[in-house]
């Protein structure tokens, strides 16, 4: 249980003795002591949650995640997402429509659009009640339109499907919406339809549980050129991945890696090198039960991962990490060691440049 903590403590002590920031110490470890240009990982910020923990009928979307355009700085991305979050809060706080407008259903109960309500989750974002797959996406789409932002241009979406949480083992099917069940093959069709309807979604995280390897293959071949298929919980542990040297089961474009109790700094360097060599995407994620230690951010920058997933822009343990990310970006700019070319547009992420925004720290 202490391996990961001890390894991180050694890395921190080494950085202090060398009078270097932790992220640079990790980068030197990764690049055999040759000082590289560093780039900032792209943000994956959870805006809302409407999975099984919500009071609505929708189970599919444990996290609706926003990814700012890669040509934006981290400062600009955080500022934009804070504005979107503020508008979500306003909608959540809106009063219910007058009772006179409600209609009665066939059973005599009141029928109509359910008021969107929410509460803060441990993910640092609002958990809201939604009854359809479209509802949370239309909510964000409407807010972006009101702010003069365009989904698919200024920012993109990712969905954490948390497929393992949707499975009803008594029926052998995924419960996408309360009372609505789909088998694994039907889930592939659902995801293809979703991406066709909302092309601004450029990543699906854990669309299936890891046992459904055939469906992972199917969705990869159907959507892999248009959308990142990312294995998080469905992926094996870092130690097993390194032992087997195979990151292609389940079939995916990328993996979410985390610094856990069993993971050393050398393990993280080795696994990111392996993922890079396979032309996969690395997402560095936070673990459940996060502390306020912001070292995770230094690790992500030093390892040169493509994305960083820290949850929402609320709760102290997450806000601390976002502020550390902003501080590192400022240091790299001041030192002239920020590689802006590494954040150039990917084939899945295109569009025009966003004008500069003024930063207000989280």
Coordinates of C-alpha atoms in Angstrom, one line a residue, residues 46-185:
X46 CA -16.6 17.4 -15.9
X47 CA -19.5 19.8 -16.2
X48 CA -22.5 17.7 -15.2
X49 CA -23.2 14.2 -14.0
X50 CA -26.5 12.4 -14.8
X51 CA -25.6 8.8 -14.2
X52 CA -27.1 6.2 -11.8
X53 CA -26.4 8.4 -8.8
X54 CA -28.8 11.1 -10.1
X55 CA -32.5 11.2 -9.4
X56 CA -33.4 11.3 -13.1
X57 CA -34.1 8.3 -15.3
X58 CA -31.0 8.6 -17.4
X59 CA -28.1 6.3 -16.3
X60 CA -25.8 6.5 -19.3
X61 CA -23.8 9.7 -18.7
X62 CA -21.9 9.5 -15.5
X63 CA -19.9 12.5 -16.6
X64 CA -20.5 15.0 -19.5
X65 CA -17.0 16.4 -20.0
X66 CA -15.9 19.5 -21.9
X67 CA -12.6 19.8 -23.8
X68 CA -11.6 23.3 -24.8
X69 CA -10.1 23.8 -28.2
X70 CA -6.4 22.8 -28.2
X71 CA -5.2 26.2 -29.4
X72 CA -6.6 27.8 -26.2
X73 CA -4.2 28.1 -23.3
X74 CA -5.1 26.4 -20.1
X75 CA -6.0 29.8 -18.7
X76 CA -8.4 30.5 -21.5
X77 CA -10.0 27.1 -21.3
X78 CA -10.6 27.3 -17.5
X79 CA -12.1 30.8 -17.9
X80 CA -14.5 29.6 -20.6
X81 CA -15.6 26.5 -18.7
X82 CA -16.2 28.6 -15.5
X83 CA -18.5 30.7 -17.5
X84 CA -20.4 27.7 -18.8
X85 CA -20.6 26.3 -15.3
X86 CA -22.0 29.6 -14.0
X87 CA -24.8 29.4 -16.6
X88 CA -25.6 25.8 -15.6
X89 CA -25.9 26.9 -12.0
X90 CA -28.4 29.7 -13.1
X91 CA -30.5 27.1 -15.0
X92 CA -30.5 24.8 -12.0
X93 CA -31.7 27.6 -9.7
X94 CA -34.6 28.6 -12.0
X95 CA -38.1 28.2 -10.5
X96 CA -40.4 25.5 -11.7
X97 CA -43.0 26.4 -14.4
X98 CA -46.5 27.4 -13.1
X99 CA -48.6 24.4 -12.1
X100 CA -51.4 25.5 -14.4
X101 CA -49.2 24.5 -17.4
X102 CA -48.9 20.9 -16.3
X103 CA -51.1 18.2 -17.9
X104 CA -52.3 14.9 -16.6
X105 CA -51.1 11.6 -17.9
X106 CA -53.3 8.5 -18.5
X107 CA -52.9 7.4 -14.9
X108 CA -54.0 10.8 -13.6
X109 CA -50.5 11.9 -12.5
X110 CA -49.1 15.2 -13.6
X111 CA -47.1 15.1 -16.8
X112 CA -44.7 17.5 -18.4
X113 CA -41.0 18.6 -18.5
X114 CA -39.3 17.7 -15.2
X115 CA -37.5 20.6 -13.5
X116 CA -33.8 20.3 -13.8
X117 CA -32.4 20.2 -10.2
X118 CA -28.9 19.4 -9.1
X119 CA -26.5 18.8 -6.2
X120 CA -22.7 18.9 -6.0
X121 CA -21.1 15.5 -6.5
X122 CA -17.8 14.1 -5.3
X123 CA -16.6 14.6 -8.9
X124 CA -16.7 18.4 -8.4
X125 CA -19.6 18.9 -10.8
X126 CA -23.4 19.1 -10.5
X127 CA -25.4 15.9 -10.5
X128 CA -28.6 16.8 -12.4
X129 CA -31.8 14.8 -13.1
X130 CA -32.3 14.0 -16.8
X131 CA -34.7 11.6 -18.4
X132 CA -33.4 11.3 -21.9
X133 CA -30.0 11.0 -23.5
X134 CA -30.5 14.3 -25.4
X135 CA -31.4 16.4 -22.4
X136 CA -27.9 17.1 -20.9
X137 CA -26.4 17.6 -24.4
X138 CA -29.1 20.1 -25.4
X139 CA -28.6 21.9 -22.1
X140 CA -24.9 22.4 -22.8
X141 CA -25.6 23.2 -26.4
X142 CA -28.1 25.9 -25.5
X143 CA -25.7 27.5 -22.9
X144 CA -22.8 27.6 -25.5
X145 CA -25.1 29.3 -28.0
X146 CA -26.1 31.9 -25.4
X147 CA -22.4 32.6 -24.8
X148 CA -21.5 32.8 -28.5
X149 CA -19.6 29.5 -28.3
X150 CA -19.9 26.7 -30.8
X151 CA -19.7 23.1 -29.9
X152 CA -17.4 21.3 -32.3
X153 CA -15.4 24.5 -32.8
X154 CA -14.6 26.3 -29.6
X155 CA -15.0 23.2 -27.4
X156 CA -15.8 19.6 -27.7
X157 CA -17.5 17.0 -25.5
X158 CA -16.5 13.6 -24.0
X159 CA -18.9 11.2 -22.3
X160 CA -17.9 8.9 -19.4
X161 CA -20.4 6.1 -20.0
X162 CA -19.2 4.0 -17.1
X163 CA -20.5 0.9 -18.9
X164 CA -19.6 -1.4 -15.9
X165 CA -22.1 0.6 -13.8
X166 CA -25.0 0.2 -16.3
X167 CA -25.0 -3.6 -16.4
X168 CA -28.0 -5.3 -14.9
X169 CA -26.5 -8.8 -14.4
X170 CA -29.9 -10.4 -13.7
X171 CA -31.0 -9.5 -17.3
X172 CA -27.5 -9.5 -18.9
X173 CA -28.2 -6.1 -20.4
X174 CA -27.2 -2.4 -20.0
X175 CA -29.9 -0.2 -18.3
X176 CA -29.3 3.0 -20.3
X177 CA -32.5 4.7 -19.0
X178 CA -34.4 3.4 -16.0
X179 CA -36.5 0.6 -17.4
X180 CA -34.8 0.7 -20.8
X181 CA -32.4 -2.2 -21.4
X182 CA -30.1 -2.9 -24.3
X183 CA -27.8 -5.8 -25.1
X184 CA -24.1 -5.2 -26.0
X185 CA -24.8 -5.2 -29.8

